[in-house]
Amino acid sequence: GVADYLCHRRTEIEHTSGLHESLLHAFQALQLAIALLAGLFLEITTLVAAVMLLAVLAHSATAYWDLAWTTGRRHISPFEQFVHSFLEWIPIVAVSIAVMLHWDQVTAGSFELRWKQEPLPGRYVAVILAAVLTILLPPLLEELWRTWRQRSARRLSAGSLTG
């Protein structure tokens, strides 16, 4: 995620594909947050596995939407394309591993939501959440702020030209 953010900074997303692309990135992050939080705190039942899978599939569909929007508006380098491949496959592999580790529960046909009977170790959960909140969230928020600020400046400038 950080490598992708650096690519966006380098190609000045705020002057090219703008807030629209940045909002798509936030939407993708939200989709993955659903899968991550479900896997961390809920029993991996049939329903939870389905929710996690749908969240990851939605993330992939949004990634396609993102690329369709961005192509022609901003240069997407071979390195950024390489980064995207990891950003698309890591969630798919993570959900696949979760399903394999809980295969009996997933195939039992339980469509209920319930907290994990044996919660994951607190340190494990804390490290994962701390990493997301300190490494991934700040660049996402900075990009949103930068693209929103540029969009507002453009609107203000356009308003002064017509007014």
Tab-separated table of C-alpha atoms in Angstrom:
chain	number	residue	atom	x	y	z
A	1	GLY	CA	0.000	0.000	0.000
A	2	VAL	CA	2.799	2.405	0.853
A	3	ALA	CA	4.611	1.625	-2.418
A	4	ASP	CA	1.399	2.355	-4.335
A	5	TYR	CA	0.982	5.625	-2.419
A	6	LEU	CA	4.530	6.650	-3.367
A	7	CYS	CA	3.713	5.938	-7.018
A	8	HIS	CA	0.639	8.160	-6.708
A	9	ARG	CA	2.722	10.969	-5.198
A	10	ARG	CA	5.330	10.647	-7.914
A	11	THR	CA	2.705	10.978	-10.657
A	12	GLU	CA	0.927	13.821	-8.811
A	13	ILE	CA	-2.470	12.185	-8.469
A	14	GLU	CA	-3.898	15.482	-7.200
A	15	HIS	CA	-3.242	17.086	-10.616
A	16	THR	CA	-4.250	14.119	-12.783
A	17	SER	CA	-6.877	11.553	-11.786
A	18	GLY	CA	-7.617	13.465	-8.591
A	19	LEU	CA	-10.107	12.951	-5.816
A	20	HIS	CA	-12.122	10.354	-7.750
A	21	GLU	CA	-9.183	7.930	-7.829
A	22	SER	CA	-8.303	8.668	-4.222
A	23	LEU	CA	-11.876	7.906	-3.142
A	24	LEU	CA	-11.658	4.592	-4.994
A	25	HIS	CA	-8.521	3.795	-2.954
A	26	ALA	CA	-10.384	4.604	0.264
A	27	PHE	CA	-13.267	2.380	-0.866
A	28	GLN	CA	-10.824	-0.472	-1.522
A	29	ALA	CA	-9.291	0.000	1.926
A	30	LEU	CA	-12.738	-0.147	3.519
A	31	GLN	CA	-13.529	-3.358	1.646
A	32	LEU	CA	-10.337	-4.985	2.927
A	33	ALA	CA	-10.956	-3.661	6.441
A	34	ILE	CA	-14.237	-5.601	6.498
A	35	ALA	CA	-12.453	-8.842	5.612
A	36	LEU	CA	-9.587	-8.189	8.021
A	37	LEU	CA	-11.762	-7.295	11.021
A	38	ALA	CA	-14.072	-10.249	10.373
A	39	GLY	CA	-11.087	-12.602	10.282
A	40	LEU	CA	-9.550	-11.138	13.421
A	41	PHE	CA	-12.625	-11.061	15.645
A	42	LEU	CA	-15.281	-13.459	14.332
A	43	GLU	CA	-15.483	-17.236	14.081
A	44	ILE	CA	-14.841	-18.232	10.483
A	45	THR	CA	-18.290	-19.671	9.748
A	46	THR	CA	-19.843	-20.141	6.319
A	47	LEU	CA	-21.325	-16.634	6.555
A	48	VAL	CA	-18.083	-14.977	7.676
A	49	ALA	CA	-16.076	-16.750	4.971
A	50	ALA	CA	-18.645	-15.581	2.400
A	51	VAL	CA	-18.471	-11.996	3.685
A	52	MET	CA	-14.669	-12.077	3.576
A	53	LEU	CA	-14.704	-13.500	0.062
A	54	LEU	CA	-17.268	-10.955	-1.153
A	55	ALA	CA	-15.218	-8.122	0.377
A	56	VAL	CA	-12.099	-9.322	-1.459
A	57	LEU	CA	-14.006	-9.771	-4.735
A	58	ALA	CA	-15.476	-6.277	-4.322
A	59	HIS	CA	-11.923	-4.999	-3.742
A	60	SER	CA	-10.807	-6.629	-7.000
A	61	ALA	CA	-13.763	-5.162	-8.900
A	62	THR	CA	-13.021	-1.729	-7.448
A	63	ALA	CA	-9.360	-2.138	-8.443
A	64	TYR	CA	-10.528	-2.723	-12.017
A	65	TRP	CA	-12.777	0.359	-11.791
A	66	ASP	CA	-9.803	2.314	-10.420
A	67	LEU	CA	-7.570	1.300	-13.339
A	68	ALA	CA	-10.310	1.983	-15.892
A	69	TRP	CA	-10.767	5.483	-14.436
A	70	THR	CA	-7.065	6.250	-14.106
A	71	THR	CA	-5.846	4.985	-17.479
A	72	GLY	CA	-5.352	7.982	-19.700
A	73	ARG	CA	-5.475	10.428	-16.789
A	74	ARG	CA	-2.266	9.447	-15.022
A	75	HIS	CA	0.802	7.426	-15.996
A	76	ILE	CA	0.801	3.971	-14.388
A	77	SER	CA	4.386	2.746	-14.517
A	78	PRO	CA	5.401	-0.909	-14.832
A	79	PHE	CA	6.536	-0.755	-11.185
A	80	GLU	CA	3.110	0.503	-10.070
A	81	GLN	CA	1.448	-2.256	-12.104
A	82	PHE	CA	3.720	-4.759	-10.339
A	83	VAL	CA	2.693	-3.306	-6.949
A	84	HIS	CA	-0.968	-3.617	-7.960
A	85	SER	CA	-0.524	-7.322	-8.602
A	86	PHE	CA	0.542	-7.801	-4.979
A	87	LEU	CA	-2.270	-5.591	-3.703
A	88	GLU	CA	-4.776	-7.748	-5.544
A	89	TRP	CA	-3.375	-11.187	-4.696
A	90	ILE	CA	-2.416	-10.780	-1.032
A	91	PRO	CA	-6.063	-10.447	0.139
A	92	ILE	CA	-7.147	-13.389	-2.032
A	93	VAL	CA	-4.395	-15.575	-0.575
A	94	ALA	CA	-5.144	-14.406	2.978
A	95	VAL	CA	-8.840	-15.291	2.709
A	96	SER	CA	-7.976	-18.605	1.050
A	97	ILE	CA	-5.675	-19.494	3.946
A	98	ALA	CA	-8.325	-18.493	6.506
A	99	VAL	CA	-10.874	-20.713	4.733
A	100	MET	CA	-8.444	-23.662	4.555
A	101	LEU	CA	-7.544	-23.327	8.244
A	102	HIS	CA	-11.237	-23.348	9.186
A	103	TRP	CA	-12.525	-25.682	6.482
A	104	ASP	CA	-14.718	-27.733	8.830
A	105	GLN	CA	-16.421	-24.594	10.165
A	106	VAL	CA	-16.820	-23.062	6.686
A	107	THR	CA	-18.421	-26.191	5.244
A	108	ALA	CA	-20.679	-26.764	8.276
A	109	GLY	CA	-23.278	-24.416	6.805
A	110	SER	CA	-23.442	-22.017	9.761
A	111	PHE	CA	-24.826	-18.621	8.794
A	112	GLU	CA	-24.349	-16.928	12.132
A	113	LEU	CA	-22.058	-14.189	13.323
A	114	ARG	CA	-20.303	-14.846	16.601
A	115	TRP	CA	-17.161	-13.659	18.329
A	116	LYS	CA	-14.213	-16.036	18.280
A	117	GLN	CA	-14.543	-18.599	21.080
A	118	GLU	CA	-10.774	-18.541	21.401
A	119	PRO	CA	-9.741	-14.993	20.537
A	120	LEU	CA	-6.456	-14.454	18.781
A	121	PRO	CA	-3.629	-13.385	21.099
A	122	GLY	CA	-3.949	-9.707	22.018
A	123	ARG	CA	-0.407	-8.919	20.902
A	124	TYR	CA	-1.078	-10.434	17.478
A	125	VAL	CA	-4.235	-8.370	16.997
A	126	ALA	CA	-2.530	-5.246	18.372
A	127	VAL	CA	0.418	-5.549	15.979
A	128	ILE	CA	-1.853	-6.012	12.965
A	129	LEU	CA	-4.135	-3.119	13.892
A	130	ALA	CA	-1.175	-0.891	14.814
A	131	ALA	CA	0.446	-1.616	11.465
A	132	VAL	CA	-2.744	-0.727	9.596
A	133	LEU	CA	-3.326	2.424	11.637
A	134	THR	CA	0.264	3.688	11.525
A	135	ILE	CA	1.614	2.454	8.199
A	136	LEU	CA	-1.368	2.224	5.833
A	137	LEU	CA	-3.970	4.704	7.086
A	138	PRO	CA	-1.815	7.891	7.205
A	139	PRO	CA	-0.760	7.735	3.524
A	140	LEU	CA	-4.369	7.034	2.504
A	141	LEU	CA	-5.645	10.004	4.510
A	142	GLU	CA	-2.858	12.257	3.235
A	143	GLU	CA	-3.696	11.370	-0.353
A	144	LEU	CA	-7.392	12.040	0.260
A	145	TRP	CA	-6.561	15.386	1.849
A	146	ARG	CA	-4.164	16.363	-0.956
A	147	THR	CA	-6.619	15.472	-3.733
A	148	TRP	CA	-9.573	17.098	-1.948
A	149	ARG	CA	-7.553	20.288	-1.319
A	150	GLN	CA	-6.495	20.458	-4.986
A	151	ARG	CA	-10.076	19.898	-6.148
A	152	SER	CA	-11.277	22.680	-3.850
A	153	ALA	CA	-8.530	25.000	-5.127
A	154	ARG	CA	-9.544	24.246	-8.731
A	155	ARG	CA	-13.209	24.967	-7.966
A	156	LEU	CA	-12.302	28.195	-6.196
A	157	SER	CA	-10.101	29.242	-9.104
A	158	ALA	CA	-12.811	28.384	-11.638
A	159	GLY	CA	-15.357	30.337	-9.586
A	160	SER	CA	-13.151	33.440	-9.548
A	161	LEU	CA	-12.743	33.233	-13.324
A	162	THR	CA	-16.514	33.150	-13.920
A	163	GLY	CA	-17.454	35.561	-11.155
